[in-house]
mmCIF file of C-alpha atoms and ligand atoms in Angstrom:
data_model
loop_
_atom_site.group_PDB
_atom_site.id
_atom_site.type_symbol
_atom_site.label_atom_id
_atom_site.label_comp_id
_atom_site.label_asym_id
_atom_site.label_seq_id
_atom_site.Cartn_x
_atom_site.Cartn_y
_atom_site.Cartn_z
ATOM 1 C CA UNK S 79 3.333 -186.875 118.802
ATOM 2 C CA UNK S 80 3.525 -186.689 115.058
ATOM 3 C CA UNK S 81 6.751 -185.634 113.391
ATOM 4 C CA UNK S 82 6.091 -182.674 111.158
ATOM 5 C CA UNK S 83 8.388 -181.220 108.541
ATOM 6 C CA UNK S 84 9.447 -177.610 108.687
ATOM 7 C CA UNK S 85 9.670 -175.683 105.402
ATOM 8 C CA UNK S 86 12.812 -176.882 103.722
ATOM 9 C CA UNK S 87 14.493 -173.789 102.452
ATOM 10 C CA UNK S 88 17.378 -175.617 100.863
ATOM 11 C CA UNK S 89 15.032 -177.714 98.752
ATOM 12 C CA UNK S 90 13.117 -174.604 97.817
ATOM 13 C CA UNK S 91 16.281 -172.773 96.702
ATOM 14 C CA UNK S 92 17.336 -175.770 94.631
ATOM 15 C CA UNK S 93 13.920 -175.949 93.012
ATOM 16 C CA UNK S 94 13.891 -172.287 92.190
ATOM 17 C CA UNK S 95 17.379 -172.470 90.759
ATOM 18 C CA UNK S 96 16.404 -175.400 88.550
ATOM 19 C CA UNK S 97 13.253 -173.597 87.474
ATOM 20 C CA UNK S 98 15.147 -170.432 86.711
ATOM 21 C CA UNK S 99 17.820 -172.216 84.745
ATOM 22 C CA UNK S 100 15.583 -174.306 82.540
ATOM 23 C CA UNK S 101 12.006 -174.921 83.658
ATOM 24 C CA UNK S 102 12.721 -178.471 82.599
ATOM 25 C CA UNK S 103 14.507 -181.518 83.830
ATOM 26 C CA UNK S 104 14.114 -185.271 83.438
ATOM 27 C CA UNK S 105 14.757 -185.079 79.684
ATOM 28 C CA UNK S 106 12.549 -182.701 77.752
ATOM 29 C CA UNK S 107 9.627 -182.888 80.103
ATOM 30 C CA UNK S 108 8.275 -179.739 81.671
ATOM 31 C CA UNK S 109 8.105 -180.241 85.430
ATOM 32 C CA UNK S 110 4.888 -179.034 87.060
ATOM 33 C CA UNK S 111 5.343 -178.253 90.746
ATOM 34 C CA UNK S 112 2.385 -178.252 93.120
ATOM 35 C CA UNK S 113 2.809 -177.313 96.773
ATOM 36 C CA UNK S 114 0.450 -177.720 99.741
ATOM 37 C CA UNK S 115 0.621 -177.766 103.527
ATOM 38 C CA UNK S 116 -1.065 -181.045 104.437
ATOM 39 C CA UNK S 117 0.432 -184.424 105.390
ATOM 40 C CA UNK S 118 0.742 -187.251 102.857
ATOM 41 C CA UNK S 119 -2.300 -189.146 104.210
ATOM 42 C CA UNK S 120 -4.562 -186.073 103.926
ATOM 43 C CA UNK S 121 -7.387 -186.031 101.308
ATOM 44 C CA UNK S 122 -5.745 -183.045 99.584
ATOM 45 C CA UNK S 123 -2.543 -184.978 98.961
ATOM 46 C CA UNK S 124 -4.461 -188.060 97.801
ATOM 47 C CA UNK S 125 -6.431 -185.884 95.336
ATOM 48 C CA UNK S 126 -3.299 -184.199 93.982
ATOM 49 C CA UNK S 127 -1.653 -187.589 93.456
ATOM 50 C CA UNK S 128 -4.738 -188.588 91.425
ATOM 51 C CA UNK S 129 -4.220 -185.398 89.382
ATOM 52 C CA UNK S 130 -0.565 -186.301 88.854
ATOM 53 C CA UNK S 131 -1.523 -189.781 87.679
ATOM 54 C CA UNK S 132 -4.192 -188.443 85.311
ATOM 55 C CA UNK S 133 -2.039 -185.732 83.718
ATOM 56 C CA UNK S 134 0.887 -188.102 83.309
ATOM 57 C CA UNK S 135 -1.351 -190.771 81.768
ATOM 58 C CA UNK S 136 -2.699 -188.255 79.235
ATOM 59 C CA UNK S 137 0.301 -185.983 78.663
ATOM 60 C CA UNK S 138 3.176 -187.918 80.231
ATOM 61 C CA UNK S 139 5.460 -187.433 77.233
ATOM 62 C CA UNK S 140 5.429 -183.704 77.882
ATOM 63 C CA UNK S 141 4.726 -183.095 81.574
ATOM 64 C CA UNK S 142 6.070 -184.480 84.824
ATOM 65 C CA UNK S 143 3.901 -183.518 87.813
ATOM 66 C CA UNK S 144 5.568 -183.245 91.243
ATOM 67 C CA UNK S 145 3.487 -182.830 94.401
ATOM 68 C CA UNK S 146 5.193 -181.267 97.459
ATOM 69 C CA UNK S 147 3.227 -181.815 100.702
ATOM 70 C CA UNK S 148 3.803 -180.689 104.329
ATOM 71 C CA UNK S 149 4.894 -177.078 103.675
ATOM 72 C CA UNK S 150 8.028 -178.379 101.915
ATOM 73 C CA UNK S 151 7.815 -175.316 99.677
ATOM 74 C CA UNK S 152 6.993 -172.951 102.551
ATOM 75 C CA UNK S 153 3.859 -171.663 104.248
ATOM 76 C CA UNK S 154 0.662 -171.097 102.254
ATOM 77 C CA UNK S 155 1.431 -167.390 101.968
ATOM 78 C CA UNK S 156 4.923 -168.206 100.651
ATOM 79 C CA UNK S 157 3.475 -170.698 98.180
ATOM 80 C CA UNK S 158 0.881 -168.252 96.852
ATOM 81 C CA UNK S 159 3.681 -165.784 96.164
ATOM 82 C CA UNK S 160 5.748 -168.489 94.436
ATOM 83 C CA UNK S 161 2.720 -169.358 92.284
ATOM 84 C CA UNK S 162 2.160 -165.698 91.508
ATOM 85 C CA UNK S 163 5.669 -165.293 90.133
ATOM 86 C CA UNK S 164 5.690 -168.674 88.365
ATOM 87 C CA UNK S 165 8.500 -170.116 90.511
ATOM 88 C CA UNK S 166 6.040 -172.967 91.081
ATOM 89 C CA UNK S 167 2.961 -173.723 88.971
ATOM 90 C CA UNK S 168 0.204 -174.547 91.478
ATOM 91 C CA UNK S 169 -0.488 -174.545 95.186
ATOM 92 C CA UNK S 170 -3.383 -175.149 97.528
ATOM 93 C CA UNK S 171 -4.226 -172.123 99.643
ATOM 94 C CA UNK S 172 -6.961 -171.652 102.160
ATOM 95 C CA UNK S 173 -9.554 -169.170 100.967
ATOM 96 C CA UNK S 174 -8.668 -167.182 104.115
ATOM 97 C CA UNK S 175 -5.167 -166.458 102.880
ATOM 98 C CA UNK S 176 -6.437 -165.331 99.476
ATOM 99 C CA UNK S 177 -8.447 -162.530 101.052
ATOM 100 C CA UNK S 178 -5.257 -160.464 101.280
ATOM 101 C CA UNK S 179 -4.673 -160.933 97.522
ATOM 102 C CA UNK S 180 -8.230 -160.068 96.410
ATOM 103 C CA UNK S 181 -10.992 -158.617 98.576
ATOM 104 C CA UNK S 182 -13.537 -160.725 96.673
ATOM 105 C CA UNK S 183 -12.335 -163.817 98.513
ATOM 106 C CA UNK S 184 -13.519 -162.247 101.786
ATOM 107 C CA UNK S 185 -17.025 -163.430 100.936
ATOM 108 C CA UNK S 186 -16.317 -167.160 101.464
ATOM 109 C CA UNK S 187 -14.576 -166.370 104.771
ATOM 110 C CA UNK S 188 -17.693 -164.941 106.398
ATOM 111 C CA UNK S 189 -18.784 -166.849 109.497
ATOM 112 C CA UNK S 190 -22.107 -168.687 109.134
ATOM 113 C CA UNK S 191 -22.286 -167.893 105.415
ATOM 114 C CA UNK S 192 -23.657 -171.324 104.462
ATOM 115 C CA UNK S 193 -26.568 -172.923 106.347
ATOM 116 C CA UNK S 194 -25.570 -176.536 105.636
ATOM 117 C CA UNK S 195 -22.844 -178.493 103.904
ATOM 118 C CA UNK S 196 -25.260 -179.189 101.017
ATOM 119 C CA UNK S 197 -25.763 -175.442 100.528
ATOM 120 C CA UNK S 198 -21.989 -174.917 100.771
ATOM 121 C CA UNK S 199 -21.169 -177.607 98.218
ATOM 122 C CA UNK S 200 -23.873 -176.477 95.786
ATOM 123 C CA UNK S 201 -22.771 -172.850 95.983
ATOM 124 C CA UNK S 202 -19.132 -173.753 95.447
ATOM 125 C CA UNK S 203 -20.122 -175.949 92.470
ATOM 126 C CA UNK S 204 -22.050 -173.028 90.928
ATOM 127 C CA UNK S 205 -19.870 -171.108 88.414
ATOM 128 C CA UNK S 206 -22.119 -168.036 88.726
ATOM 129 C CA UNK S 207 -20.890 -167.795 92.308
ATOM 130 C CA UNK S 208 -17.276 -168.898 92.017
ATOM 131 C CA UNK S 209 -16.154 -167.523 88.648
ATOM 132 C CA UNK S 210 -16.174 -163.793 89.478
ATOM 133 C CA UNK S 211 -14.120 -164.610 92.551
ATOM 134 C CA UNK S 212 -11.827 -167.227 91.033
ATOM 135 C CA UNK S 213 -10.880 -164.921 88.169
ATOM 136 C CA UNK S 214 -10.324 -161.843 90.302
ATOM 137 C CA UNK S 215 -6.613 -162.455 90.854
ATOM 138 C CA UNK S 216 -5.645 -162.837 87.186
ATOM 139 C CA UNK S 217 -3.960 -159.459 87.166
ATOM 140 C CA UNK S 218 -1.959 -160.568 90.184
ATOM 141 C CA UNK S 219 -0.648 -163.514 88.132
ATOM 142 C CA UNK S 220 -2.719 -166.438 89.371
ATOM 143 C CA UNK S 221 -6.236 -167.844 89.120
ATOM 144 C CA UNK S 222 -8.255 -170.456 90.979
ATOM 145 C CA UNK S 223 -8.821 -173.672 89.047
ATOM 146 C CA UNK S 224 -10.950 -175.620 91.532
ATOM 147 C CA UNK S 225 -12.074 -175.663 95.151
ATOM 148 C CA UNK S 226 -11.364 -178.295 97.770
ATOM 149 C CA UNK S 227 -13.595 -179.177 100.729
ATOM 150 C CA UNK S 228 -12.058 -178.359 104.095
ATOM 151 C CA UNK S 229 -15.103 -179.153 106.202
ATOM 152 C CA UNK S 230 -16.393 -177.000 109.030
ATOM 153 C CA UNK S 231 -14.200 -174.959 111.361
ATOM 154 C CA UNK S 232 -14.805 -175.176 115.106
ATOM 155 C CA UNK S 233 -12.971 -174.052 118.235
ATOM 156 C CA UNK S 234 -10.725 -176.373 120.210
ATOM 157 C CA UNK S 235 -8.716 -175.648 123.310
ATOM 158 C CA UNK S 236 -6.068 -177.142 125.544
ATOM 159 C CA UNK S 237 -8.191 -177.138 128.672
ATOM 160 C CA UNK S 238 -11.278 -174.866 128.469
ATOM 161 C CA UNK S 239 -14.520 -176.423 127.234
ATOM 162 C CA UNK S 240 -16.211 -173.858 124.938
ATOM 163 C CA UNK S 241 -19.939 -174.081 125.606
ATOM 164 C CA UNK S 242 -20.844 -170.476 124.747
ATOM 165 C CA UNK S 243 -19.092 -167.342 123.391
ATOM 166 C CA UNK S 244 -18.485 -166.209 126.998
ATOM 167 C CA UNK S 245 -16.064 -169.129 127.444
ATOM 168 C CA UNK S 246 -13.774 -167.637 124.789
ATOM 169 C CA UNK S 247 -13.218 -164.480 126.806
ATOM 170 C CA UNK S 248 -9.567 -163.908 127.575
ATOM 171 C CA UNK S 249 -8.395 -166.946 125.591
ATOM 172 C CA UNK S 250 -5.685 -166.585 122.975
ATOM 173 C CA UNK S 251 -6.961 -168.417 119.907
ATOM 174 C CA UNK S 252 -4.912 -168.983 116.774
ATOM 175 C CA UNK S 253 -6.675 -167.834 113.613
ATOM 176 C CA UNK S 254 -5.555 -167.860 109.997
ATOM 177 C CA UNK S 255 -3.852 -164.711 108.715
ATOM 178 C CA UNK S 256 -6.969 -162.969 107.453
ATOM 179 C CA UNK S 257 -8.641 -159.739 108.620
ATOM 180 C CA UNK S 258 -12.063 -161.463 108.595
ATOM 181 C CA UNK S 259 -10.889 -164.119 111.025
ATOM 182 C CA UNK S 260 -9.355 -161.524 113.339
ATOM 183 C CA UNK S 261 -12.634 -159.551 113.352
ATOM 184 C CA UNK S 262 -14.691 -162.680 113.975
ATOM 185 C CA UNK S 263 -12.507 -163.666 116.912
ATOM 186 C CA UNK S 264 -12.652 -160.213 118.479
ATOM 187 C CA UNK S 265 -16.447 -160.126 118.149
ATOM 188 C CA UNK S 266 -16.687 -163.489 119.872
ATOM 189 C CA UNK S 267 -14.573 -162.196 122.741
ATOM 190 C CA UNK S 268 -11.341 -164.168 122.344
ATOM 191 C CA UNK S 269 -7.936 -162.734 121.591
ATOM 192 C CA UNK S 270 -7.071 -163.476 117.934
ATOM 193 C CA UNK S 271 -3.532 -164.731 117.375
ATOM 194 C CA UNK S 272 -2.873 -164.986 113.622
ATOM 195 C CA UNK S 273 -0.115 -167.366 112.550
ATOM 196 C CA UNK S 274 0.732 -169.854 109.796
ATOM 197 C CA UNK S 275 -0.614 -173.398 110.070
ATOM 198 C CA UNK S 276 2.808 -174.998 110.546
ATOM 199 C CA UNK S 277 3.461 -173.001 113.723
ATOM 200 C CA UNK S 278 0.255 -173.948 115.544
ATOM 201 C CA UNK S 279 1.346 -177.240 117.114
ATOM 202 C CA UNK S 280 4.369 -175.713 118.848
ATOM 203 C CA UNK S 281 2.375 -172.650 119.912
ATOM 204 C CA UNK S 282 -0.236 -174.911 121.545
ATOM 205 C CA UNK S 283 2.335 -177.107 123.180
ATOM 206 C CA UNK S 284 4.296 -174.186 124.615
ATOM 207 C CA UNK S 285 1.032 -172.503 125.717
ATOM 208 C CA UNK S 286 1.689 -169.380 123.644
ATOM 209 C CA UNK S 287 -1.963 -169.881 122.651
ATOM 210 C CA UNK S 288 -4.871 -171.490 124.517
ATOM 211 C CA UNK S 289 -6.536 -172.961 121.481
ATOM 212 C CA UNK S 290 -7.230 -172.777 117.764
ATOM 213 C CA UNK S 291 -10.057 -173.391 115.308
ATOM 214 C CA UNK S 292 -10.141 -175.810 112.437
ATOM 215 C CA UNK S 293 -11.753 -178.962 111.052
ATOM 216 C CA UNK S 294 -11.358 -182.322 112.841
ATOM 217 C CA UNK S 295 -8.346 -183.399 110.759
ATOM 218 C CA UNK S 296 -6.144 -180.806 112.482
ATOM 219 C CA UNK S 297 -6.529 -182.868 115.673
ATOM 220 C CA UNK S 298 -5.090 -186.022 114.129
ATOM 221 C CA UNK S 299 -3.247 -185.218 110.912
ATOM 222 C CA UNK S 300 -1.505 -182.254 112.572
ATOM 223 C CA UNK S 301 -1.387 -183.700 116.064
ATOM 224 C CA UNK S 302 -3.282 -180.823 117.721
ATOM 225 C CA UNK S 303 -5.449 -183.361 119.582
ATOM 226 C CA UNK S 304 -2.334 -184.496 121.478
ATOM 227 C CA UNK S 305 -2.468 -181.141 123.261
ATOM 228 C CA UNK S 306 -6.077 -179.906 122.936
ATOM 229 C CA UNK S 307 -8.656 -181.929 124.820
ATOM 230 C CA UNK S 308 -11.910 -180.087 123.983
ATOM 231 C CA UNK S 309 -13.352 -179.702 120.469
ATOM 232 C CA UNK S 310 -16.544 -177.673 120.344
ATOM 233 C CA UNK S 311 -18.970 -177.767 117.394
ATOM 234 C CA UNK S 312 -19.912 -174.085 117.142
ATOM 235 C CA UNK S 313 -19.755 -174.504 113.311
ATOM 236 C CA UNK S 314 -18.484 -170.973 112.654
ATOM 237 C CA UNK S 315 -17.068 -171.328 109.137
ATOM 238 C CA UNK S 316 -16.994 -173.552 106.068
ATOM 239 C CA UNK S 317 -13.898 -172.205 104.354
ATOM 240 C CA UNK S 318 -12.873 -173.915 101.136
ATOM 241 C CA UNK S 319 -9.298 -174.548 100.128
ATOM 242 C CA UNK S 320 -8.511 -173.315 96.638
ATOM 243 C CA UNK S 321 -6.175 -174.819 94.046
ATOM 244 C CA UNK S 322 -4.539 -171.874 92.315
ATOM 245 C CA UNK S 323 -2.384 -171.907 89.195
ATOM 246 C CA UNK S 324 0.099 -169.492 87.646
ATOM 247 C CA UNK S 325 -1.568 -167.646 84.738
ATOM 248 C CA UNK S 326 1.588 -167.713 82.601
ATOM 249 C CA UNK S 327 1.675 -171.493 82.782
ATOM 250 C CA UNK S 328 -2.077 -171.946 82.243
ATOM 251 C CA UNK S 329 -2.026 -169.601 79.250
ATOM 252 C CA UNK S 330 0.908 -171.490 77.742
ATOM 253 C CA UNK S 331 -1.226 -174.638 77.379
ATOM 254 C CA UNK S 332 -2.770 -175.447 74.008
ATOM 255 C CA UNK S 333 -6.566 -175.691 73.873
ATOM 256 C CA UNK S 334 -6.401 -179.497 73.911
ATOM 257 C CA UNK S 335 -3.979 -179.534 76.824
ATOM 258 C CA UNK S 336 -6.083 -177.051 78.761
ATOM 259 C CA UNK S 337 -9.122 -179.298 78.321
ATOM 260 C CA UNK S 338 -7.144 -182.192 79.804
ATOM 261 C CA UNK S 339 -5.947 -180.036 82.695
ATOM 262 C CA UNK S 340 -9.534 -178.919 83.345
ATOM 263 C CA UNK S 341 -10.493 -182.577 83.537
ATOM 264 C CA UNK S 342 -7.638 -183.039 86.008
ATOM 265 C CA UNK S 343 -8.860 -180.135 88.168
ATOM 266 C CA UNK S 344 -12.281 -181.814 88.347
ATOM 267 C CA UNK S 345 -10.577 -185.008 89.473
ATOM 268 C CA UNK S 346 -8.879 -183.089 92.312
ATOM 269 C CA UNK S 347 -12.251 -181.812 93.502
ATOM 270 C CA UNK S 348 -14.057 -185.147 93.189
ATOM 271 C CA UNK S 349 -11.391 -187.368 94.719
ATOM 272 C CA UNK S 350 -10.837 -184.998 97.640
ATOM 273 C CA UNK S 351 -14.554 -184.848 98.402
ATOM 274 C CA UNK S 352 -14.827 -188.641 98.277
ATOM 275 C CA UNK S 353 -11.939 -188.939 100.713
ATOM 276 C CA UNK S 354 -13.085 -186.099 102.996
ATOM 277 C CA UNK S 355 -16.089 -187.740 104.669
ATOM 278 C CA UNK S 356 -14.134 -190.925 105.437
ATOM 279 C CA UNK S 357 -11.212 -188.897 106.769
ATOM 280 C CA UNK S 358 -13.413 -186.845 109.142
ATOM 281 C CA UNK S 359 -15.064 -189.976 110.579
ATOM 282 C CA UNK S 360 -11.663 -191.611 111.097
ATOM 283 C CA UNK S 361 -10.230 -188.426 112.675
ATOM 284 C CA UNK S 362 -13.111 -188.141 115.142
ATOM 285 C CA UNK S 363 -12.761 -191.739 116.181
ATOM 286 C CA UNK S 364 -9.014 -191.486 116.637
ATOM 287 C CA UNK S 365 -9.208 -188.156 118.464
ATOM 288 C CA UNK S 366 -11.820 -189.505 120.901
ATOM 289 C CA UNK S 367 -10.314 -192.944 121.471
ATOM 290 C CA UNK S 368 -6.569 -192.421 121.189
ATOM 291 C CA UNK S 369 -6.002 -188.748 121.972
ATOM 292 C CA UNK S 370 -8.679 -188.362 124.646
ATOM 293 C CA UNK S 371 -10.436 -185.435 122.956
ATOM 294 C CA UNK S 372 -13.959 -184.638 124.191
ATOM 295 C CA UNK S 373 -16.392 -183.419 121.505
ATOM 296 C CA UNK S 374 -18.894 -180.796 122.641
ATOM 297 C CA UNK S 375 -22.101 -179.694 120.905
ATOM 298 C CA UNK S 376 -22.957 -176.188 122.184
ATOM 299 C CA UNK S 377 -25.977 -174.179 121.082
ATOM 300 C CA UNK S 378 -24.845 -172.547 117.811
ATOM 301 C CA UNK S 379 -27.262 -169.592 117.770
ATOM 302 C CA UNK S 380 -25.441 -167.367 120.321
ATOM 303 C CA UNK S 381 -22.197 -167.638 118.289
ATOM 304 C CA UNK S 382 -24.070 -166.999 115.056
ATOM 305 C CA UNK S 383 -25.966 -163.957 116.361
ATOM 306 C CA UNK S 384 -22.686 -162.248 117.279
ATOM 307 C CA UNK S 385 -21.119 -162.887 113.869
ATOM 308 C CA UNK S 386 -23.893 -162.271 111.336
ATOM 309 C CA UNK S 387 -23.613 -158.435 111.295
ATOM 310 C CA UNK S 388 -20.322 -159.073 109.457
ATOM 311 C CA UNK S 389 -22.352 -160.090 106.378
ATOM 312 C CA UNK S 390 -24.067 -156.736 105.921
ATOM 313 C CA UNK S 391 -20.864 -154.851 106.699
ATOM 314 C CA UNK S 392 -19.021 -156.676 103.931
ATOM 315 C CA UNK S 393 -21.782 -156.151 101.360
ATOM 316 C CA UNK S 394 -22.134 -152.479 102.318
ATOM 317 C CA UNK S 395 -18.427 -151.864 101.740
ATOM 318 C CA UNK S 396 -18.281 -154.129 98.620
ATOM 319 C CA UNK S 397 -21.643 -153.702 96.810
ATOM 320 C CA UNK S 398 -20.319 -155.597 93.774
ATOM 321 C CA UNK S 399 -20.373 -158.754 95.923
ATOM 322 C CA UNK S 400 -24.124 -158.376 96.588
ATOM 323 C CA UNK S 401 -25.340 -160.487 93.612
ATOM 324 C CA UNK S 402 -22.979 -163.307 94.552
ATOM 325 C CA UNK S 403 -24.087 -163.095 98.182
ATOM 326 C CA UNK S 404 -27.720 -163.278 97.010
ATOM 327 C CA UNK S 405 -26.877 -166.310 94.870
ATOM 328 C CA UNK S 406 -25.539 -168.022 97.999
ATOM 329 C CA UNK S 407 -28.779 -167.188 99.826
ATOM 330 C CA UNK S 408 -30.717 -169.045 97.107
ATOM 331 C CA UNK S 409 -28.650 -172.164 97.787
ATOM 332 C CA UNK S 410 -29.192 -171.623 101.512
ATOM 333 C CA UNK S 411 -32.943 -171.505 100.919
ATOM 334 C CA UNK S 412 -32.792 -174.685 98.803
ATOM 335 C CA UNK S 413 -30.728 -176.590 101.376
ATOM 336 C CA UNK S 414 -31.735 -175.206 104.745
ATOM 337 C CA UNK S 415 -30.918 -177.659 107.556
HETATM 338 C C1 GCU Y 1641 -7.156 -176.279 107.108
HETATM 339 C C2 GCU Y 1641 -7.082 -175.939 105.652
HETATM 340 C C3 GCU Y 1641 -5.693 -175.423 105.288
HETATM 341 C C4 GCU Y 1641 -5.306 -174.288 106.206
HETATM 342 C C5 GCU Y 1641 -5.447 -174.674 107.653
HETATM 343 C C6 GCU Y 1641 -5.165 -173.481 108.582
HETATM 344 O O1 GCU Y 1641 -6.322 -177.360 107.381
HETATM 345 O O2 GCU Y 1641 -7.369 -177.090 104.893
HETATM 346 O O3 GCU Y 1641 -5.686 -174.960 103.978
HETATM 347 O O4 GCU Y 1641 -3.994 -173.875 105.969
HETATM 348 O O5 GCU Y 1641 -6.744 -175.151 107.883
HETATM 349 O O6 GCU Y 1641 -5.875 -173.340 109.559
HETATM 350 O O7 GCU Y 1641 -4.239 -172.712 108.309
#
């Protein structure tokens, strides 16, 4: 079993106190705090360390970047709130979590939205698609500065192989805290159990839940494969992670500094994507060979047929999202499987 850190409230209080008192320490340098919920060997952490190195190489006389992994600054929801108020400057949040801060984010949470990873990547790299969504939380005090690949989400369970939606019936499955994920789970027949990422391992181990859904790295990096023995490629979602920044901090940067930060945000995206493919291959191998996880490849269509009505329901209740949804369909057409 992997040792995992719980949110360290004492550290958080100390950080907030320091921030409140000065916003600076280590001489005259402005400390930039970035929080996320992944382990230190995860592609997200590797990418944020590359960002730290880049910013400090360009602007090291003025800024000192500190990256806090493993929910050290709290759960994703906590960290988004800290970023909103400016208690910290950046955090990585799953797009799922952001849905409760701006309805626009619901779009990227739709099951079976993208037909292939090429379509997904191209759509997320297309500013016509991301900008209206990324900027929609400015009034709430934060904005998205780049997206981060988090692969494809699939179901995995302690002991029930999921070969078709019928196998989910009666199972308690952890989902992220987002209304879209709860709806998706109910449509598929399972019982949705929303909870923060850091609580999932214990919930699986104590059998409070029968399974969860996530990319392959959750099996290894988070140890879920120690408990869950069946991972089933139903391919229900490609949900990006989003690096968000406090607007007050971003607006305080000079034009030249902002250009350097923008370069840094691109580095986060590029480095993480380079690391992602390697990390998934390594996770699959370790899960199969060391944790005894069986990978299943069910027919995807029955899962997809149940979920796709969610698309039209979202567009009908949010017509302003229609042009963005159509833009995604163009990428789907260009990169159909
Ligand atoms: C993935 C994703 C995280 C998210 C987690 C979850 O690991 O990268 O941002 O928090 O799933 O299921 O909560």
